[in-house]
Coordinates of C-alpha atoms in Angstrom, one line a residue:
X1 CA 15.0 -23.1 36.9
X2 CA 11.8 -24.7 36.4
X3 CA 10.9 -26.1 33.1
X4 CA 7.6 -24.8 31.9
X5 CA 5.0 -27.0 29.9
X6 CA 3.5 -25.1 26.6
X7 CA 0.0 -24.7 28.3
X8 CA 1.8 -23.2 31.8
X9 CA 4.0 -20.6 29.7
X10 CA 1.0 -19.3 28.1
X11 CA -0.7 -18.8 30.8
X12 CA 2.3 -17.2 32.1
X13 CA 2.7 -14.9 29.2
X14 CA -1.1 -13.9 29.5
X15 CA -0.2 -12.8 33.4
X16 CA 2.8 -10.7 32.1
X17 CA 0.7 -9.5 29.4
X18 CA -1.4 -7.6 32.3
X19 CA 1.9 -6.0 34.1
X20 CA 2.8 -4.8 30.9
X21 CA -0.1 -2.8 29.6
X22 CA -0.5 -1.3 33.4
X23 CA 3.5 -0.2 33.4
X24 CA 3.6 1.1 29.5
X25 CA 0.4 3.1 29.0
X26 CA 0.5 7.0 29.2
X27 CA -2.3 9.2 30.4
X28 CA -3.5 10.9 26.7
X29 CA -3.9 14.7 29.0
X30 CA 0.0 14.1 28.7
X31 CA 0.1 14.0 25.1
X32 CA -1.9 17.9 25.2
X33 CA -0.2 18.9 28.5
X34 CA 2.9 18.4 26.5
X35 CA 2.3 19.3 23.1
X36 CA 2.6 16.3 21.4
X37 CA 2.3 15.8 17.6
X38 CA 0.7 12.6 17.7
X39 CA 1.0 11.2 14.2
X40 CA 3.2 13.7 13.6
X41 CA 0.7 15.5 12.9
X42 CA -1.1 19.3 14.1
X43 CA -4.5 18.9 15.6
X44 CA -6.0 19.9 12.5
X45 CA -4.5 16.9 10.7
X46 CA -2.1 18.3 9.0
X47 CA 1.5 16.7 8.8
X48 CA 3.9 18.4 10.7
X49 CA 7.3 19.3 8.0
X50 CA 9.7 17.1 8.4
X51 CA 11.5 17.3 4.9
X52 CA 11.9 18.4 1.6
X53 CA 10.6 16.5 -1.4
X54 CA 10.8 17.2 -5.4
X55 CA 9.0 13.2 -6.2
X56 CA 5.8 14.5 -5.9
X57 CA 2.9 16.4 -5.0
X58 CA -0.3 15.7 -2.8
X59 CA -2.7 18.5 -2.2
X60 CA -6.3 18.5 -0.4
X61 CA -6.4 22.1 0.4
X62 CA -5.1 25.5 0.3
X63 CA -4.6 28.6 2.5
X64 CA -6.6 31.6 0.8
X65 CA -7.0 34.5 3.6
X66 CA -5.1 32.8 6.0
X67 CA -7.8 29.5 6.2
X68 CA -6.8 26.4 4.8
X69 CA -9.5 25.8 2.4
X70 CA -10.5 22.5 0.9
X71 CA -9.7 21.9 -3.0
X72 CA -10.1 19.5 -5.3
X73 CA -7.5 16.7 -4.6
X74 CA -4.3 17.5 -6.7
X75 CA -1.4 14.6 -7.2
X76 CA 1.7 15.0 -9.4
X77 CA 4.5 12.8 -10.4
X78 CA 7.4 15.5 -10.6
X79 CA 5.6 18.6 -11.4
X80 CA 3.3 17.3 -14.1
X81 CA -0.6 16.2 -13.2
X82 CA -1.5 12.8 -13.0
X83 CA -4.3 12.9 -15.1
X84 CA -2.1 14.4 -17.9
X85 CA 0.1 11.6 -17.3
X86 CA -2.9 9.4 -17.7
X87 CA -4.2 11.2 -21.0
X88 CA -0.5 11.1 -22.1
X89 CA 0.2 7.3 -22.2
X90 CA -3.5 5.9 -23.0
X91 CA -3.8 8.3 -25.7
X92 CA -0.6 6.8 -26.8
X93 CA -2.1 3.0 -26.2
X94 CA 0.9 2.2 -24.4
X95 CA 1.2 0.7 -20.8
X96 CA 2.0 3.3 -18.3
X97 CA 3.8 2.1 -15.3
X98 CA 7.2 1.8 -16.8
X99 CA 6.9 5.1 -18.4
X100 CA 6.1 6.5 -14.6
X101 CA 9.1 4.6 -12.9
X102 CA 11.4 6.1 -15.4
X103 CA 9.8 9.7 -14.4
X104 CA 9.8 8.9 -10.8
X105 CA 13.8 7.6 -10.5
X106 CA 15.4 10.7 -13.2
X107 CA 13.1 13.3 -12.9
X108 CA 11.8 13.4 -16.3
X109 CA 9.6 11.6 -19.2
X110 CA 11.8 9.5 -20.9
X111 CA 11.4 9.8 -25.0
X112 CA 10.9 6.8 -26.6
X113 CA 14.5 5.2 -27.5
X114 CA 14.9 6.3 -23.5
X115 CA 11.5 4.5 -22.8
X116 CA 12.9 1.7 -25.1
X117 CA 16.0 1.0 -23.4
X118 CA 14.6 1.2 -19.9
X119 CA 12.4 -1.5 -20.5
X120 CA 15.0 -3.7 -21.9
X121 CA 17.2 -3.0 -18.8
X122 CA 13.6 -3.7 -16.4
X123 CA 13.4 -6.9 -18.5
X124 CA 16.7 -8.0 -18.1
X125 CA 16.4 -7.4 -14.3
X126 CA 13.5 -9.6 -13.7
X127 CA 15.7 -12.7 -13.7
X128 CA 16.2 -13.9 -10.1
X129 CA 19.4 -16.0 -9.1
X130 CA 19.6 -19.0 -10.0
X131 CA 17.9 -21.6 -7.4
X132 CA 16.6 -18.1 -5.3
X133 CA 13.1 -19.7 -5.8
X134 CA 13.4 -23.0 -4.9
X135 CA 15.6 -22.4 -2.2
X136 CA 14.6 -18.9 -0.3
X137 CA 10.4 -18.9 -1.6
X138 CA 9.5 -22.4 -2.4
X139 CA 11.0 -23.6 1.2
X140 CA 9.5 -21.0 3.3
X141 CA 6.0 -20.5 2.4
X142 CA 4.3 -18.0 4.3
X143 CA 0.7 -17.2 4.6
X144 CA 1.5 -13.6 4.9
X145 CA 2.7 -13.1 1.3
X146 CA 3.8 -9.4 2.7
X147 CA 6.4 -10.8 4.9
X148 CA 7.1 -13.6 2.5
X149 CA 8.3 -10.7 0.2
X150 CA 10.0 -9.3 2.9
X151 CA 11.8 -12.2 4.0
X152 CA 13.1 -12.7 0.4
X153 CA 14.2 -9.4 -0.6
X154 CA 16.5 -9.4 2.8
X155 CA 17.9 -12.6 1.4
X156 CA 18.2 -10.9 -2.0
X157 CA 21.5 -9.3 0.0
X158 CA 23.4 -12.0 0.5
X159 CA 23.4 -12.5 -3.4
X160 CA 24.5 -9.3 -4.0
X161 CA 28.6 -8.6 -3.8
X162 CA 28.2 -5.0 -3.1
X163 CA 24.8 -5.0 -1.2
X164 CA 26.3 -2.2 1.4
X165 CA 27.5 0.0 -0.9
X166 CA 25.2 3.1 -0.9
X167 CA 26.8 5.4 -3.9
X168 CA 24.2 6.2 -6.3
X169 CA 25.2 4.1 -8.8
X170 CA 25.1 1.3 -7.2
X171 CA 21.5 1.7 -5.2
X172 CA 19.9 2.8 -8.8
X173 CA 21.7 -0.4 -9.6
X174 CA 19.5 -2.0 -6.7
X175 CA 16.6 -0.3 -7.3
X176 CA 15.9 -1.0 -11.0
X177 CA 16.8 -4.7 -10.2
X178 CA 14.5 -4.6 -7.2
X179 CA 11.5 -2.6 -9.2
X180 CA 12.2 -5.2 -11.7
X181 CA 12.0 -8.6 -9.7
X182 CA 9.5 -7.7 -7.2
X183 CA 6.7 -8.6 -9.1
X184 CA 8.2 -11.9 -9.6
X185 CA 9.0 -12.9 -5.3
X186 CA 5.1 -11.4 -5.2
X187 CA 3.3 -14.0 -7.4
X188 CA 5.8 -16.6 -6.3
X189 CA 5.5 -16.1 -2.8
X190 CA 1.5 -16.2 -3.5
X191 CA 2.0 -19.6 -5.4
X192 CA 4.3 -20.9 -2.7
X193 CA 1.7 -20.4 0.0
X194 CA -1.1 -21.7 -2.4
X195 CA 0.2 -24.8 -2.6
X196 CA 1.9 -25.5 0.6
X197 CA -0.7 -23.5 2.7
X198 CA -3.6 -24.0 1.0
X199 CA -2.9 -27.2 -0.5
X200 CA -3.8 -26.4 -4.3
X201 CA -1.7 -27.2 -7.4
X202 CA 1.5 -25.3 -7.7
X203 CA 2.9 -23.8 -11.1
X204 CA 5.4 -21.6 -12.0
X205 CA 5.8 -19.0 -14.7
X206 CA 8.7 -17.1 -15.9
X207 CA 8.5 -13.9 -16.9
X208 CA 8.2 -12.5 -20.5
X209 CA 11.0 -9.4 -20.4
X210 CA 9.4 -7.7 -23.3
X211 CA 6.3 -8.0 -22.0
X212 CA 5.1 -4.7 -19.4
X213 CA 4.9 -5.3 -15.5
X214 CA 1.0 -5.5 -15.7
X215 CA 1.2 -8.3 -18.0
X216 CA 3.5 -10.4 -16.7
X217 CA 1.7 -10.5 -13.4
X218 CA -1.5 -11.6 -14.6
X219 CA 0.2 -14.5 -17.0
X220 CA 2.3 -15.9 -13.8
X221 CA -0.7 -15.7 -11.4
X222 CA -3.2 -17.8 -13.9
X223 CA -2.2 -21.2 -14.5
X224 CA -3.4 -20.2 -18.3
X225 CA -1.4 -17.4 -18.7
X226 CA -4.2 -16.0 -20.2
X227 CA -5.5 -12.3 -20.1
X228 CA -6.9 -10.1 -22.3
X229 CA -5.7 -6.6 -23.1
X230 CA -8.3 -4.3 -21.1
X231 CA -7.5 -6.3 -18.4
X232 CA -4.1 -5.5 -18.3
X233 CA -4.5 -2.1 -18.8
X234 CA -6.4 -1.4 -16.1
X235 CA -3.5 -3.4 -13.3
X236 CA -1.3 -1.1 -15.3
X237 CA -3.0 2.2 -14.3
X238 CA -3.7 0.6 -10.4
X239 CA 0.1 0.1 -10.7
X240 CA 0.5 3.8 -11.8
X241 CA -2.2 5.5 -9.1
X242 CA -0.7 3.1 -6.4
X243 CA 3.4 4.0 -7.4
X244 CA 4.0 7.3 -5.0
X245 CA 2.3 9.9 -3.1
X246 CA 4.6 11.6 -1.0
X247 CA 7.3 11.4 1.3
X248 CA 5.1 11.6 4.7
X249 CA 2.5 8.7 4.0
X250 CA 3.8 5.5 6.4
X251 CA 5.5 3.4 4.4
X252 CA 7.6 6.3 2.6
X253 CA 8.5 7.6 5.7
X254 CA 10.1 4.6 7.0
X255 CA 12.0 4.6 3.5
X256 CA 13.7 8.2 4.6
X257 CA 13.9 7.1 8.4
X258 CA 16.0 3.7 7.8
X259 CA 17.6 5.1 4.9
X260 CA 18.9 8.3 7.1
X261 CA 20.5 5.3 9.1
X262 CA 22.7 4.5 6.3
X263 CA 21.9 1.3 5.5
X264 CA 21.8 -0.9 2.6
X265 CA 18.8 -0.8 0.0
X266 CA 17.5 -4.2 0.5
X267 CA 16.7 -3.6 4.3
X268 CA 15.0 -0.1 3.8
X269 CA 12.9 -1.8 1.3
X270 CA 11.9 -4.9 3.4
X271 CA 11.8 -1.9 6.5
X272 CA 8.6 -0.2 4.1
X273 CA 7.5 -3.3 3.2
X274 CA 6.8 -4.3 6.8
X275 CA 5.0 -0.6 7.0
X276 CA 2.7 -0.8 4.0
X277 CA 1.3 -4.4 5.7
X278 CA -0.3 -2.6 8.4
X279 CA -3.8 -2.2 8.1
X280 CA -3.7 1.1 9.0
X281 CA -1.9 1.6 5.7
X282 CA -1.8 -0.6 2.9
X283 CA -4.1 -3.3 4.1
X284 CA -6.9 -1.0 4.1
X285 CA -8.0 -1.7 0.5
X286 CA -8.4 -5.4 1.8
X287 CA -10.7 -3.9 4.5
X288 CA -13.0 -1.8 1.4
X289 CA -13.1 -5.4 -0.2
X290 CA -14.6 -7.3 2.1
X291 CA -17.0 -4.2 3.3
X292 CA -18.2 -4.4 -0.1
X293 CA -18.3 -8.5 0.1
X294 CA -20.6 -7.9 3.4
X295 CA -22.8 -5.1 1.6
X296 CA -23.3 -7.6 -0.9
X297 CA -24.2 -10.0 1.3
X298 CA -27.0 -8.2 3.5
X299 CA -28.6 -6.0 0.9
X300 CA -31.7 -8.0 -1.1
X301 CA -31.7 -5.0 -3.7
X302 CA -29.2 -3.6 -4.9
X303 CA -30.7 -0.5 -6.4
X304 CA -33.2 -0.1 -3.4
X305 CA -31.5 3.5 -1.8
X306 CA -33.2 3.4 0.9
X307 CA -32.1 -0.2 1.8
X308 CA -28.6 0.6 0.7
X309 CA -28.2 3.8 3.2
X310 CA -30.0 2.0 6.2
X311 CA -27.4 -0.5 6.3
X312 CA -24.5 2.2 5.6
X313 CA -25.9 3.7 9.0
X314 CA -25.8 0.7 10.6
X315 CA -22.2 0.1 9.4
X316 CA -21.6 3.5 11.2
X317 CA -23.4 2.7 13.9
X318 CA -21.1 0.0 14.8
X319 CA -24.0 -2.4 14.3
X320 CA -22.5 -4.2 11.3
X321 CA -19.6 -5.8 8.9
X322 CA -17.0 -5.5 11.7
X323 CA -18.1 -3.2 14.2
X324 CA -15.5 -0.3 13.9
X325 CA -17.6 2.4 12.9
X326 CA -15.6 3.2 9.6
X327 CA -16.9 2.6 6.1
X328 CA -13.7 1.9 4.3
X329 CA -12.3 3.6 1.3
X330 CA -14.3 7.1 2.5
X331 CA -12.0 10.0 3.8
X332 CA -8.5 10.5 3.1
X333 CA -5.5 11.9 5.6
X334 CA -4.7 15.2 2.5
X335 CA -7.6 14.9 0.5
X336 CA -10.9 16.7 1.0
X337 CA -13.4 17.1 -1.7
X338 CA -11.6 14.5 -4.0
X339 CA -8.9 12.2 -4.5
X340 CA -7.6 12.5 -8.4
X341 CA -6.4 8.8 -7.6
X342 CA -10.0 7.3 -7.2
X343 CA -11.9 9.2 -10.2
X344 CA -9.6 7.8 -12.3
X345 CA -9.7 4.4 -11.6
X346 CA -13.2 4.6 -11.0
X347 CA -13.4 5.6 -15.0
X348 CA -11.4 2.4 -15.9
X349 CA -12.4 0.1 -13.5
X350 CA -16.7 0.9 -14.4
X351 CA -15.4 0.4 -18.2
X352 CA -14.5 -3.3 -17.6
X353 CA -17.2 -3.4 -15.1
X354 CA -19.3 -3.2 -18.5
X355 CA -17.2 -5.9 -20.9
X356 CA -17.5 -8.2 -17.9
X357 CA -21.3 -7.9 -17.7
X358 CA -21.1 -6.9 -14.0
X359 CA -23.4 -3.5 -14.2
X360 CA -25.5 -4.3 -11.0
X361 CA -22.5 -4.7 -8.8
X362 CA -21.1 -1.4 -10.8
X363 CA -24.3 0.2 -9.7
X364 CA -24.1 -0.8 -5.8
X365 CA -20.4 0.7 -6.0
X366 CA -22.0 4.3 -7.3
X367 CA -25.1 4.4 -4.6
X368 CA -22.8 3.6 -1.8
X369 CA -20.5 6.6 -3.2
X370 CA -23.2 8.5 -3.0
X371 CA -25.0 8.2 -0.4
X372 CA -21.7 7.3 2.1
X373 CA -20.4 11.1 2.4
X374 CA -24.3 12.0 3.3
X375 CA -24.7 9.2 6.2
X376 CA -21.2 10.5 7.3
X377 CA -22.1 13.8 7.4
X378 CA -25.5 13.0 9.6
X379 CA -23.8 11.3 12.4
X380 CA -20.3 13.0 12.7
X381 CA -18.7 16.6 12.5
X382 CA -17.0 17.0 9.2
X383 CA -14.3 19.2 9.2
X384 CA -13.0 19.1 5.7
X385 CA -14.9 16.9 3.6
X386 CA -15.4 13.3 2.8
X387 CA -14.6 11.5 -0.7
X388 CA -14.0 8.2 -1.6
X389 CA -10.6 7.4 -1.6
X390 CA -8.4 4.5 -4.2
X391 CA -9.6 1.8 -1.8
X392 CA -13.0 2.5 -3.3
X393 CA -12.9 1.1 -6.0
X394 CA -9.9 -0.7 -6.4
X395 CA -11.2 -4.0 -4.6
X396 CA -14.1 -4.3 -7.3
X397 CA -11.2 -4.0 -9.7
X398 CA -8.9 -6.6 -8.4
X399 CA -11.9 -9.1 -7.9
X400 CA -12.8 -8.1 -11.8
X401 CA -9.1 -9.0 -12.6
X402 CA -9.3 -12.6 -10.4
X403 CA -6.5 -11.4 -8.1
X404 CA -7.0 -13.1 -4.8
X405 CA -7.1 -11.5 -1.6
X406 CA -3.7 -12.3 -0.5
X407 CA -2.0 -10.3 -3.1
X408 CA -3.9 -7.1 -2.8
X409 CA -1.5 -5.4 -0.2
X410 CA 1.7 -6.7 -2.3
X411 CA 0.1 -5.5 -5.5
X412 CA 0.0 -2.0 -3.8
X413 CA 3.8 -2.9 -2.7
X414 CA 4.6 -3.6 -6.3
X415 CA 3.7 -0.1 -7.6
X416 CA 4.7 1.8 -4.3
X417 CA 8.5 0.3 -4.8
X418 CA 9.2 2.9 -7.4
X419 CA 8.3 5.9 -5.2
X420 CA 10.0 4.1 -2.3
X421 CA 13.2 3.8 -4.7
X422 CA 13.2 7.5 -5.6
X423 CA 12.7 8.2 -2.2
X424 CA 15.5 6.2 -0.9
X425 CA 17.9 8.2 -3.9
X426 CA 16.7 11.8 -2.5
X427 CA 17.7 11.0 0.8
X428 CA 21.2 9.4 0.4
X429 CA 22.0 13.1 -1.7
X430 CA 19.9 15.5 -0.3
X431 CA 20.3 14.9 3.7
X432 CA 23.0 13.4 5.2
X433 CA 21.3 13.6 9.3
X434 CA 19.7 10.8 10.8
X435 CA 16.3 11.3 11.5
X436 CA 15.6 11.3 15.0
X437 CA 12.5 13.1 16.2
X438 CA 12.2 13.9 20.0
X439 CA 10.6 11.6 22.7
X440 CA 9.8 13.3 26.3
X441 CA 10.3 11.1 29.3
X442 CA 7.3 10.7 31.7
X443 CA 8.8 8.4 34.0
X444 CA 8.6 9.3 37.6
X445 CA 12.5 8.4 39.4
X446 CA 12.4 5.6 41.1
X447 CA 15.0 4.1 44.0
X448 CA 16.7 0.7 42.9
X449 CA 14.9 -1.9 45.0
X450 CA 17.0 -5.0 46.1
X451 CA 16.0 -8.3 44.8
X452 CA 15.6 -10.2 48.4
X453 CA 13.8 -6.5 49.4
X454 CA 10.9 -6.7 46.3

């Protein structure tokens, strides 16, 4: 066997690399002669059932007649509206993401010695083994903080004594520790690859347990600790938009697929984890942000419409920021004429848009909302409606809050770990099958050629 030099393999691999694409695409006529459910989805868009969910509740329309009509986007945590849930907690000046974990995992709002005693138990789970930092984050810095996370919550197994056991006991037992400490391989995984990557000073917080999620992120990922209290409170309602919405969206999915497997929590979460990375999924709010940074960039005013809609069309056109045609964080895969999820963040996020002094930039955000659905709507067919999605707005509040650009996607994983946990729990009692969807075989039979014959 010859032994191939670095530059010879590549160019090897690049050959291969043409036989492969020829030998694995399929005609798309196949996909329509056959009746495929691409997606997994009908051709209207609409998810094709494939289970039975009490979590919660994502509407974008509604069949009146017999026609699925667009509505205003509806979300609910468990039966109850999220903007109640909203209303409920900030009316109560409390932080909110613990309260909605709670909800999410048992099914119902916890009173306050319940609410107590839950965050004491969160607290006490955001201790990680001894030396797990130094030796599992601190020695493998990754400049993908999403598989950093996911390397080190596979590792988290090996720590644990019963990490296969799947009774419900023991995977809430899991799953509060994981919802717990996640936040904490996040930031560190993010400081790891800030100094070794990026070559900037390293330090290390620990966590304050009686302090709420939202906090304790911001304190470890500022070498101050500093932050101020409106701050918090608005990570702590992107941490309560971004903690479930449904049981078909990517990432959740995988949670029921791997989990209908049988196996243990700490590789279904890594398995979602791996999902929510894609761009196609979670990364998508990084692709609204730096939209936004290019709009910035190429508009002289900022309150000149006219200016502001010629380059939108030019976005669309494929003429500018990075050619795909899309302006990000506009459409949704449910929602039609709304998503609940972006007006209320939008509410919070323009309120510290006006503390911080940063009005003009608030101002480009509410043209481009404007105006977006309109330039849409000139060049394409629209079918059920465009709105601005979470990804709207959320990248002007994360760049409000400091929190780089590497740990946007693991903030979303963060909050979505609660819905993936209550997920994970509906699945080990309510199913018990394997999920395993049909593929057709396309693939013409072939004779077996001999080697000395090819």
């Amino acid at each position: 066997m010859t032994e191939l030099t670095a530059s010879a393999a590549a160019r090897e691999i690049h050959k291969l690399s043409k036989l492969c694409e020829v030998n694995n695409y399929i005609k798309p006529e196949l996909y329509e002669e056959y009746h495929v459910k691409r997606g997994l989805r009908e051709p209207s868009g609409k998810g094709v059932l494939t289970g039975l969910t009490e979590i919660s509740t994502v509407n974008g329309s509604k069949e009146i007649d017999g026609v699925l009509t667009p509505i205003e986007g509806e979300l609910r945590y468990r039966g109850i509206d999220i903007n109640d849930l909203v209303k409920g907690f900030t009316n109560g000046h409390r932080f909110g993401y613990e309260e909605i974990v709670y909800l999410l995992l048992f099914g119902t709002l916890p009173n306050q010695t319940e609410l107590d005693k839950f965050n004491a138990l969160l607290g006490y789970n955001r201790k990680l083994p001894p030396d797990f930092v130094e030796d599992v984050i601190l020695k493998n810095p990754n400049k993908d903080v999403m598989n950093a996370m996911s390397q080190a919550v596979l590792a988290l197994n090996a720590y644990d004594k019963r990490s296969d056991d799947i009774d419900i006991p023991n995977v809430l037992r899991q799953s509060i520790g994981l919802i717990a400490s996640i936040p904490m391989i996040a930031a560190y995984s993010y400081l790891s690859y800030r100094h070794y990557v990026l070559r900037r000073g390293l330090y290390l917080h620990n966590p304050k347990p009686e302090l709420s999620t939202a906090e304790n992120l911001l304190r470890m990922l500022r070498q101050d600790k500093k932050y101020d209290e409106a701050e918090a409170k608005l990570l702590d309602m992107a941490l309560v938009l971004h903690a479930e919405h449904g049981g078909g969206n990517n990432s959740t999915f995988t949670t029921h697929v791997v989990t209908s497997s049988g196996t243990d929590t700490y590789s279904s979460i890594a398995a979602s984890l791996c999902s929510l990375k894609g761009p196609k999924h979670g990364g998508a709010n990084i692709k609204a942000m730096k939209m936004f940074q290019d709009i910035k960039a190429n508009i002289n005013d900022w309150y000149d419409d006219e200016e502001i809609e010629a380059y939108l069309k030019k976005i669309l056109s494929k003429e500018a920021f990075d050619r795909s045609g899309l302006i990000y964080g506009m459409g949704h895969a449910v929602y039609s004429l709304s998503d609940p999820r972006a007006k209320i963040l939008k509410k919070y996020t323009l309120e510290l848009a006006e503390k911080k002094g940063r009005d003009s930039e608030a101002h480009l955000y509410k043209t481009v909302e404007q105006l977006a659905p309109k330039v849409i709507a000139e060049k394409r067919k629209i079918y059920k409606g465009v709105c601005t999605n979470i990804d709207f707005y959320s990248g002007f509040a994360y760049d409000m809050l400091g929190i780089p650009e590497e740990f946007i996607t693991p903030l979303f994983a963060i909050a979505r770990i609660a819905g993936w946990s209550a997920h994970r729990i509906e699945e080990l009692l309510c199913d018990g099958k394997i999920i395993r969807p049909a593929y057709m075989s396309v693939a013409d039979n072939l004779d077996y050629v001999p080697l000395n014959d090819r």
